[in-house]
């Protein structure tokens, strides 16, 4: 069905944009923790973080959800094992997004408490999730 493929293409475009931000924002946080509070560098990071989240990540996450749920219903995938597993992992990915948004607000108000090492470790979370999600949806192992 042509419509299905067009919506799936839009889904993959949105996923790529969302993942680009989800990998980059914790990197910005790593550099931001090293910048003294109130310094010009810190203020620049605040603007970069806010723009990345508002202009790229939030819209990309919303489009990923809308297109993903649409093709899930069109394809009748809802009851398949791989879909339910993918769905659970995407909820964890969305929770990670919310955690990043909360940390962005903390930086904006100069009250970040997470260490540089903490943000480096946090980066592993979306990496593992993304690998598992793509294998589930492409290989459909169950
Ligand atoms: C937000 C909730 C999401 C839902 C409901 C959803 C659902 C779906 C569905 C139903 C398909 C079509 C599968 C097929 O036609 O075989 C699909 C394709 C795909 N999804 Fe998602 N998805 C979501 C989020 C994500 C995320 C976060 C990623 C990656 C990190 C992702 C990666 C992909 C990829 C790469 C495809 C293309 C697979 C193919 O054409 O073989 N999706 N998604």
Short mmCIF file of N, CA and C and ligand atoms in Angstrom, two decimals:
data_model
loop_
_atom_site.label_atom_id
_atom_site.label_comp_id
_atom_site.label_asym_id
_atom_site.label_seq_id
_atom_site.Cartn_x
_atom_site.Cartn_y
_atom_site.Cartn_z
N UNK A 1 0.85 -1.20 0.00
CA UNK A 1 0.00 0.00 0.00
C UNK A 1 0.89 1.25 0.00
N UNK A 2 0.66 2.18 -0.94
CA UNK A 2 1.54 3.34 -1.10
C UNK A 2 1.54 4.22 0.15
N UNK A 3 0.34 4.49 0.71
CA UNK A 3 0.24 5.38 1.87
C UNK A 3 1.08 4.85 3.03
N UNK A 4 1.02 3.53 3.23
CA UNK A 4 1.78 2.89 4.33
C UNK A 4 3.27 3.20 4.18
N UNK A 5 3.79 3.02 2.94
CA UNK A 5 5.23 3.24 2.72
C UNK A 5 5.63 4.70 2.90
N UNK A 6 4.74 5.62 2.48
CA UNK A 6 5.04 7.05 2.64
C UNK A 6 5.10 7.42 4.12
N UNK A 7 4.14 6.89 4.89
CA UNK A 7 4.12 7.21 6.33
C UNK A 7 5.33 6.56 7.01
N UNK A 8 5.70 5.35 6.55
CA UNK A 8 6.88 4.68 7.13
C UNK A 8 8.15 5.48 6.82
N UNK A 9 8.24 6.03 5.60
CA UNK A 9 9.40 6.86 5.24
C UNK A 9 9.48 8.06 6.18
N UNK A 10 8.32 8.70 6.41
CA UNK A 10 8.27 9.86 7.33
C UNK A 10 8.68 9.43 8.74
N UNK A 11 8.24 8.22 9.12
CA UNK A 11 8.59 7.67 10.44
C UNK A 11 10.11 7.55 10.59
N UNK A 12 10.77 6.99 9.57
CA UNK A 12 12.23 6.80 9.66
C UNK A 12 12.94 8.16 9.68
N UNK A 13 12.44 9.13 8.90
CA UNK A 13 13.04 10.48 8.90
C UNK A 13 12.93 11.09 10.31
N UNK A 14 11.74 10.96 10.92
CA UNK A 14 11.53 11.51 12.27
C UNK A 14 12.41 10.79 13.29
N UNK A 15 12.52 9.45 13.16
CA UNK A 15 13.35 8.67 14.08
C UNK A 15 14.81 9.14 14.01
N UNK A 16 15.32 9.34 12.78
CA UNK A 16 16.72 9.78 12.62
C UNK A 16 16.93 11.13 13.31
N UNK A 17 15.97 12.06 13.11
CA UNK A 17 16.10 13.40 13.72
C UNK A 17 16.05 13.31 15.24
N UNK A 18 15.13 12.48 15.74
CA UNK A 18 15.00 12.33 17.21
C UNK A 18 16.28 11.74 17.80
N UNK A 19 16.80 10.68 17.14
CA UNK A 19 18.00 10.01 17.67
C UNK A 19 19.23 10.93 17.59
N UNK A 20 19.31 11.75 16.53
CA UNK A 20 20.45 12.68 16.42
C UNK A 20 20.48 13.56 17.68
N UNK A 21 19.31 14.08 18.07
CA UNK A 21 19.24 14.94 19.25
C UNK A 21 19.48 14.18 20.54
N UNK A 22 18.94 12.98 20.61
CA UNK A 22 19.04 12.21 21.86
C UNK A 22 20.49 11.78 22.13
N UNK A 23 21.29 11.65 21.06
CA UNK A 23 22.72 11.35 21.27
C UNK A 23 23.54 12.62 21.50
N UNK A 24 23.11 13.73 20.90
CA UNK A 24 23.91 14.95 20.98
C UNK A 24 23.69 15.73 22.29
N UNK A 25 22.45 15.76 22.78
CA UNK A 25 22.16 16.58 23.98
C UNK A 25 22.99 16.15 25.20
N UNK A 26 23.12 14.83 25.51
CA UNK A 26 23.99 14.46 26.64
C UNK A 26 25.45 14.85 26.42
N UNK A 27 25.91 14.89 25.15
CA UNK A 27 27.28 15.35 24.85
C UNK A 27 27.41 16.82 25.23
N UNK A 28 26.38 17.61 24.86
CA UNK A 28 26.40 19.04 25.24
C UNK A 28 26.44 19.18 26.76
N UNK A 29 25.69 18.31 27.47
CA UNK A 29 25.68 18.36 28.93
C UNK A 29 27.07 18.04 29.50
N UNK A 30 27.79 17.09 28.86
CA UNK A 30 29.15 16.74 29.31
C UNK A 30 30.03 18.00 29.27
N UNK A 31 29.99 18.74 28.14
CA UNK A 31 30.81 19.95 28.02
C UNK A 31 30.29 21.05 28.95
N UNK A 32 28.95 21.11 29.10
CA UNK A 32 28.34 22.17 29.91
C UNK A 32 28.74 22.05 31.39
N UNK A 33 28.86 20.79 31.88
CA UNK A 33 29.24 20.60 33.30
C UNK A 33 30.63 21.20 33.56
N UNK A 34 31.49 21.22 32.52
CA UNK A 34 32.85 21.74 32.70
C UNK A 34 32.91 23.27 32.64
N UNK A 35 31.84 23.91 32.15
CA UNK A 35 31.83 25.39 32.02
C UNK A 35 31.37 26.02 33.33
N UNK A 36 32.12 27.02 33.85
CA UNK A 36 31.72 27.66 35.12
C UNK A 36 30.35 28.33 35.00
N UNK A 37 29.55 28.25 36.08
CA UNK A 37 28.22 28.87 36.08
C UNK A 37 28.32 30.36 35.80
N UNK A 38 27.46 30.87 34.92
CA UNK A 38 27.44 32.30 34.61
C UNK A 38 28.46 32.71 33.56
N UNK A 39 29.34 31.77 33.11
CA UNK A 39 30.35 32.10 32.10
C UNK A 39 29.68 32.22 30.73
N UNK A 40 30.35 32.95 29.78
CA UNK A 40 29.77 33.05 28.43
C UNK A 40 29.56 31.68 27.79
N UNK A 41 30.50 30.72 28.04
CA UNK A 41 30.34 29.37 27.48
C UNK A 41 29.06 28.73 27.99
N UNK A 42 28.84 28.85 29.31
CA UNK A 42 27.65 28.24 29.92
C UNK A 42 26.37 28.83 29.31
N UNK A 43 26.36 30.13 29.11
CA UNK A 43 25.17 30.78 28.53
C UNK A 43 24.95 30.32 27.09
N UNK A 44 26.04 30.11 26.35
CA UNK A 44 25.92 29.63 24.96
C UNK A 44 25.35 28.22 24.94
N UNK A 45 25.84 27.35 25.86
CA UNK A 45 25.32 25.98 25.93
C UNK A 45 23.82 26.00 26.22
N UNK A 46 23.37 26.91 27.09
CA UNK A 46 21.94 26.99 27.42
C UNK A 46 21.10 27.22 26.16
N UNK A 47 21.57 28.14 25.31
CA UNK A 47 20.83 28.45 24.08
C UNK A 47 20.83 27.24 23.14
N UNK A 48 22.01 26.59 23.00
CA UNK A 48 22.13 25.42 22.12
C UNK A 48 21.21 24.29 22.59
N UNK A 49 21.20 24.06 23.90
CA UNK A 49 20.39 22.97 24.46
C UNK A 49 18.90 23.24 24.26
N UNK A 50 18.50 24.49 24.52
CA UNK A 50 17.08 24.81 24.39
C UNK A 50 16.61 24.67 22.94
N UNK A 51 17.45 25.16 22.00
CA UNK A 51 17.06 25.09 20.58
C UNK A 51 17.01 23.65 20.10
N UNK A 52 17.99 22.85 20.51
CA UNK A 52 18.02 21.44 20.09
C UNK A 52 16.75 20.72 20.56
N UNK A 53 16.37 20.96 21.80
CA UNK A 53 15.20 20.28 22.36
C UNK A 53 13.90 20.79 21.73
N UNK A 54 13.74 22.11 21.67
CA UNK A 54 12.48 22.69 21.19
C UNK A 54 12.28 22.55 19.70
N UNK A 55 13.36 22.78 18.91
CA UNK A 55 13.20 22.85 17.45
C UNK A 55 13.35 21.48 16.80
N UNK A 56 14.23 20.63 17.33
CA UNK A 56 14.48 19.33 16.70
C UNK A 56 13.82 18.18 17.48
N UNK A 57 14.22 18.02 18.75
CA UNK A 57 13.87 16.78 19.47
C UNK A 57 12.39 16.63 19.79
N UNK A 58 11.77 17.68 20.34
CA UNK A 58 10.34 17.54 20.69
C UNK A 58 9.48 17.27 19.46
N UNK A 59 9.59 18.09 18.37
CA UNK A 59 8.78 17.79 17.18
C UNK A 59 9.09 16.41 16.60
N UNK A 60 10.38 16.02 16.58
CA UNK A 60 10.76 14.72 15.99
C UNK A 60 10.15 13.57 16.80
N UNK A 61 10.14 13.71 18.14
CA UNK A 61 9.55 12.64 18.96
C UNK A 61 8.05 12.54 18.69
N UNK A 62 7.38 13.68 18.59
CA UNK A 62 5.92 13.67 18.35
C UNK A 62 5.61 13.03 16.99
N UNK A 63 6.36 13.41 15.96
CA UNK A 63 6.11 12.85 14.61
C UNK A 63 6.43 11.35 14.60
N UNK A 64 7.48 10.93 15.32
CA UNK A 64 7.80 9.50 15.41
C UNK A 64 6.63 8.73 16.02
N UNK A 65 6.07 9.26 17.10
CA UNK A 65 4.95 8.59 17.77
C UNK A 65 3.72 8.51 16.87
N UNK A 66 3.36 9.67 16.25
CA UNK A 66 2.13 9.71 15.43
C UNK A 66 2.26 8.75 14.23
N UNK A 67 3.40 8.84 13.51
CA UNK A 67 3.57 7.98 12.33
C UNK A 67 3.71 6.52 12.74
N UNK A 68 4.41 6.24 13.84
CA UNK A 68 4.59 4.86 14.31
C UNK A 68 3.27 4.22 14.68
N UNK A 69 2.44 4.95 15.43
CA UNK A 69 1.14 4.39 15.83
C UNK A 69 0.23 4.21 14.62
N UNK A 70 0.33 5.15 13.65
CA UNK A 70 -0.50 5.06 12.44
C UNK A 70 -0.17 3.80 11.65
N UNK A 71 1.13 3.56 11.38
CA UNK A 71 1.47 2.37 10.60
C UNK A 71 1.25 1.09 11.41
N UNK A 72 1.33 1.20 12.74
CA UNK A 72 1.05 0.02 13.57
C UNK A 72 -0.40 -0.41 13.38
N UNK A 73 -1.31 0.57 13.36
CA UNK A 73 -2.74 0.25 13.17
C UNK A 73 -3.01 -0.18 11.73
N UNK A 74 -2.40 0.52 10.77
CA UNK A 74 -2.62 0.16 9.35
C UNK A 74 -2.12 -1.26 9.06
N UNK A 75 -0.99 -1.63 9.66
CA UNK A 75 -0.41 -2.94 9.40
C UNK A 75 -0.97 -4.04 10.28
N UNK A 76 -1.76 -3.65 11.29
CA UNK A 76 -2.32 -4.63 12.22
C UNK A 76 -1.24 -5.34 13.03
N UNK A 77 -0.19 -4.57 13.41
CA UNK A 77 0.95 -5.16 14.12
C UNK A 77 0.75 -5.23 15.64
N UNK A 78 -0.33 -4.58 16.15
CA UNK A 78 -0.44 -4.34 17.60
C UNK A 78 -0.22 -5.57 18.48
N UNK A 79 -0.68 -6.75 18.04
CA UNK A 79 -0.59 -7.93 18.90
C UNK A 79 0.66 -8.78 18.68
N UNK A 80 1.53 -8.37 17.74
CA UNK A 80 2.75 -9.14 17.48
C UNK A 80 3.75 -8.93 18.62
N UNK A 81 4.48 -10.00 18.96
CA UNK A 81 5.44 -9.93 20.06
C UNK A 81 6.50 -8.85 19.87
N UNK A 82 7.08 -8.79 18.64
CA UNK A 82 8.15 -7.81 18.39
C UNK A 82 7.62 -6.39 18.60
N UNK A 83 6.34 -6.17 18.19
CA UNK A 83 5.80 -4.82 18.31
C UNK A 83 5.64 -4.43 19.78
N UNK A 84 5.11 -5.37 20.58
CA UNK A 84 4.89 -5.06 22.01
C UNK A 84 6.22 -4.79 22.70
N UNK A 85 7.25 -5.58 22.32
CA UNK A 85 8.59 -5.36 22.91
C UNK A 85 9.15 -4.01 22.46
N UNK A 86 9.00 -3.71 21.17
CA UNK A 86 9.48 -2.42 20.65
C UNK A 86 8.76 -1.27 21.35
N UNK A 87 7.45 -1.43 21.51
CA UNK A 87 6.63 -0.39 22.14
C UNK A 87 7.14 -0.10 23.55
N UNK A 88 7.43 -1.18 24.31
CA UNK A 88 7.92 -1.01 25.69
C UNK A 88 9.25 -0.24 25.68
N UNK A 89 10.15 -0.59 24.73
CA UNK A 89 11.45 0.08 24.69
C UNK A 89 11.32 1.54 24.25
N UNK A 90 10.34 1.82 23.36
CA UNK A 90 10.13 3.21 22.93
C UNK A 90 9.59 4.06 24.09
N UNK A 91 8.83 3.43 24.97
CA UNK A 91 8.36 4.16 26.16
C UNK A 91 9.57 4.52 27.06
N UNK A 92 10.51 3.57 27.18
CA UNK A 92 11.73 3.86 27.96
C UNK A 92 12.53 4.99 27.27
N UNK A 93 12.62 4.94 25.94
CA UNK A 93 13.32 5.99 25.19
C UNK A 93 12.65 7.35 25.44
N UNK A 94 11.33 7.37 25.46
CA UNK A 94 10.59 8.62 25.68
C UNK A 94 10.83 9.12 27.11
N UNK A 95 10.91 8.19 28.07
CA UNK A 95 11.19 8.56 29.46
C UNK A 95 12.59 9.18 29.55
N UNK A 96 13.54 8.62 28.79
CA UNK A 96 14.91 9.17 28.76
C UNK A 96 14.87 10.60 28.20
N UNK A 97 14.06 10.80 27.16
CA UNK A 97 13.87 12.14 26.57
C UNK A 97 13.38 13.13 27.64
N UNK A 98 12.39 12.68 28.45
CA UNK A 98 11.84 13.54 29.51
C UNK A 98 12.91 13.86 30.57
N UNK A 99 13.74 12.86 30.86
CA UNK A 99 14.83 13.06 31.84
C UNK A 99 15.80 14.13 31.31
N UNK A 100 16.14 14.04 30.00
CA UNK A 100 17.02 15.04 29.40
C UNK A 100 16.38 16.43 29.46
N UNK A 101 15.07 16.49 29.21
CA UNK A 101 14.36 17.79 29.24
C UNK A 101 14.42 18.38 30.64
N UNK A 102 14.29 17.52 31.66
CA UNK A 102 14.36 17.99 33.05
C UNK A 102 15.77 18.51 33.35
N UNK A 103 16.80 17.82 32.83
CA UNK A 103 18.19 18.25 33.06
C UNK A 103 18.47 19.55 32.33
N UNK A 104 17.85 19.73 31.16
CA UNK A 104 18.03 20.99 30.43
C UNK A 104 17.50 22.16 31.26
N UNK A 105 16.34 21.94 31.88
CA UNK A 105 15.76 22.99 32.75
C UNK A 105 16.69 23.26 33.93
N UNK A 106 17.27 22.20 34.50
CA UNK A 106 18.19 22.37 35.63
C UNK A 106 19.40 23.22 35.22
N UNK A 107 19.98 22.93 34.05
CA UNK A 107 21.11 23.73 33.56
C UNK A 107 20.68 25.18 33.35
N UNK A 108 19.48 25.37 32.77
CA UNK A 108 18.99 26.73 32.47
C UNK A 108 18.89 27.55 33.74
N UNK A 109 18.61 26.87 34.87
CA UNK A 109 18.48 27.57 36.17
C UNK A 109 19.74 27.41 37.02
N UNK A 110 20.85 27.00 36.41
CA UNK A 110 22.15 26.84 37.09
C UNK A 110 22.06 25.94 38.32
N UNK A 111 21.27 24.88 38.22
CA UNK A 111 21.19 23.96 39.36
C UNK A 111 21.38 22.50 38.93
N UNK A 112 22.26 22.28 37.95
CA UNK A 112 22.57 20.90 37.56
C UNK A 112 23.39 20.21 38.66
N UNK A 113 23.05 18.95 38.97
CA UNK A 113 23.78 18.22 40.00
C UNK A 113 24.44 16.96 39.45
N UNK A 114 24.11 16.57 38.21
CA UNK A 114 24.68 15.34 37.62
C UNK A 114 26.12 15.62 37.16
N UNK A 115 27.02 14.66 37.40
CA UNK A 115 28.43 14.84 37.04
C UNK A 115 28.66 14.61 35.54
N UNK A 116 29.87 15.01 35.11
CA UNK A 116 30.26 14.79 33.71
C UNK A 116 30.22 13.28 33.41
N UNK A 117 30.75 12.49 34.37
CA UNK A 117 30.75 11.03 34.21
C UNK A 117 29.33 10.47 34.12
N UNK A 118 28.41 11.08 34.89
CA UNK A 118 27.01 10.66 34.87
C UNK A 118 26.40 10.83 33.48
N UNK A 119 26.71 11.97 32.83
CA UNK A 119 26.16 12.20 31.49
C UNK A 119 26.82 11.29 30.46
N UNK A 120 28.11 10.98 30.67
CA UNK A 120 28.78 10.04 29.74
C UNK A 120 28.12 8.67 29.82
N UNK A 121 27.81 8.26 31.06
CA UNK A 121 27.16 6.95 31.24
C UNK A 121 25.72 6.97 30.70
N UNK A 122 25.04 8.10 30.89
CA UNK A 122 23.65 8.22 30.42
C UNK A 122 23.56 8.01 28.91
N UNK A 123 24.64 8.38 28.21
CA UNK A 123 24.68 8.24 26.76
C UNK A 123 24.51 6.79 26.28
N UNK A 124 24.86 5.84 27.15
CA UNK A 124 24.77 4.42 26.77
C UNK A 124 23.30 3.97 26.68
N UNK A 125 22.43 4.62 27.45
CA UNK A 125 21.02 4.19 27.51
C UNK A 125 20.36 4.22 26.13
N UNK A 126 20.35 5.40 25.43
CA UNK A 126 19.70 5.41 24.12
C UNK A 126 20.41 4.55 23.09
N UNK A 127 21.72 4.35 23.25
CA UNK A 127 22.46 3.51 22.29
C UNK A 127 21.93 2.07 22.33
N UNK A 128 21.85 1.52 23.53
CA UNK A 128 21.38 0.14 23.69
C UNK A 128 19.91 0.03 23.24
N UNK A 129 19.09 1.01 23.63
CA UNK A 129 17.67 0.99 23.25
C UNK A 129 17.52 1.01 21.73
N UNK A 130 18.26 1.92 21.07
CA UNK A 130 18.15 2.08 19.62
C UNK A 130 18.51 0.78 18.90
N UNK A 131 19.60 0.12 19.34
CA UNK A 131 20.03 -1.13 18.69
C UNK A 131 18.93 -2.19 18.84
N UNK A 132 18.39 -2.33 20.05
CA UNK A 132 17.35 -3.33 20.30
C UNK A 132 16.08 -3.02 19.49
N UNK A 133 15.68 -1.74 19.44
CA UNK A 133 14.46 -1.35 18.72
C UNK A 133 14.59 -1.67 17.23
N UNK A 134 15.72 -1.32 16.64
CA UNK A 134 15.89 -1.54 15.19
C UNK A 134 15.90 -3.04 14.88
N UNK A 135 16.58 -3.85 15.72
CA UNK A 135 16.60 -5.30 15.49
C UNK A 135 15.17 -5.86 15.59
N UNK A 136 14.42 -5.40 16.60
CA UNK A 136 13.05 -5.89 16.77
C UNK A 136 12.19 -5.59 15.55
N UNK A 137 12.26 -4.35 15.05
CA UNK A 137 11.35 -3.96 13.96
C UNK A 137 11.80 -4.50 12.60
N UNK A 138 13.10 -4.70 12.40
CA UNK A 138 13.57 -5.17 11.09
C UNK A 138 13.59 -6.70 11.04
N UNK A 139 14.18 -7.35 12.06
CA UNK A 139 14.30 -8.82 12.07
C UNK A 139 12.97 -9.48 12.50
N UNK A 140 12.22 -8.78 13.36
CA UNK A 140 10.96 -9.32 13.91
C UNK A 140 11.19 -10.75 14.43
N UNK A 141 12.05 -10.90 15.44
CA UNK A 141 12.44 -12.25 15.88
C UNK A 141 11.33 -13.04 16.55
N UNK A 142 10.27 -12.38 17.01
CA UNK A 142 9.13 -13.10 17.61
C UNK A 142 7.86 -12.31 17.45
C1 LIG B 1 7.05 6.00 18.98
C2 LIG B 1 6.59 4.78 18.87
C3 LIG B 1 6.86 3.89 17.68
C4 LIG B 1 5.94 3.09 17.08
C5 LIG B 1 4.49 2.93 17.49
C6 LIG B 1 6.60 2.45 15.96
C7 LIG B 1 6.01 1.55 15.08
C8 LIG B 1 6.55 1.12 13.89
C9 LIG B 1 5.89 0.27 12.92
C10 LIG B 1 4.50 -0.29 13.06
C11 LIG B 1 6.74 0.12 11.87
C12 LIG B 1 6.46 -0.65 10.56
C13 LIG B 1 7.07 -2.02 10.58
C14 LIG B 1 6.97 -2.69 9.22
O1 LIG B 1 6.37 -2.15 8.28
O2 LIG B 1 7.53 -3.79 9.09
C15 LIG B 1 7.96 0.86 12.17
C16 LIG B 1 9.05 0.94 11.35
C17 LIG B 1 10.30 1.36 11.78
N1 LIG B 1 10.59 1.90 13.01
FE1 LIG B 1 9.25 2.43 14.44
N2 LIG B 1 7.92 2.87 15.90
C18 LIG B 1 8.13 3.74 16.94
C19 LIG B 1 9.35 4.33 17.26
C20 LIG B 1 10.56 4.00 16.68
C21 LIG B 1 11.87 4.31 17.19
C22 LIG B 1 12.14 5.09 18.47
C23 LIG B 1 12.80 3.80 16.33
C24 LIG B 1 14.30 3.80 16.36
C25 LIG B 1 15.04 4.15 17.38
C26 LIG B 1 12.07 3.18 15.25
C27 LIG B 1 12.65 2.59 14.15
C28 LIG B 1 11.96 2.10 13.08
C29 LIG B 1 12.57 1.66 11.82
C30 LIG B 1 14.05 1.71 11.47
C31 LIG B 1 11.52 1.21 10.99
C32 LIG B 1 11.62 0.67 9.56
C33 LIG B 1 11.64 -0.84 9.56
C34 LIG B 1 11.46 -1.46 8.19
O3 LIG B 1 11.02 -0.81 7.25
O4 LIG B 1 11.79 -2.65 8.06
N3 LIG B 1 10.70 3.30 15.51
N4 LIG B 1 7.81 1.45 13.43
#
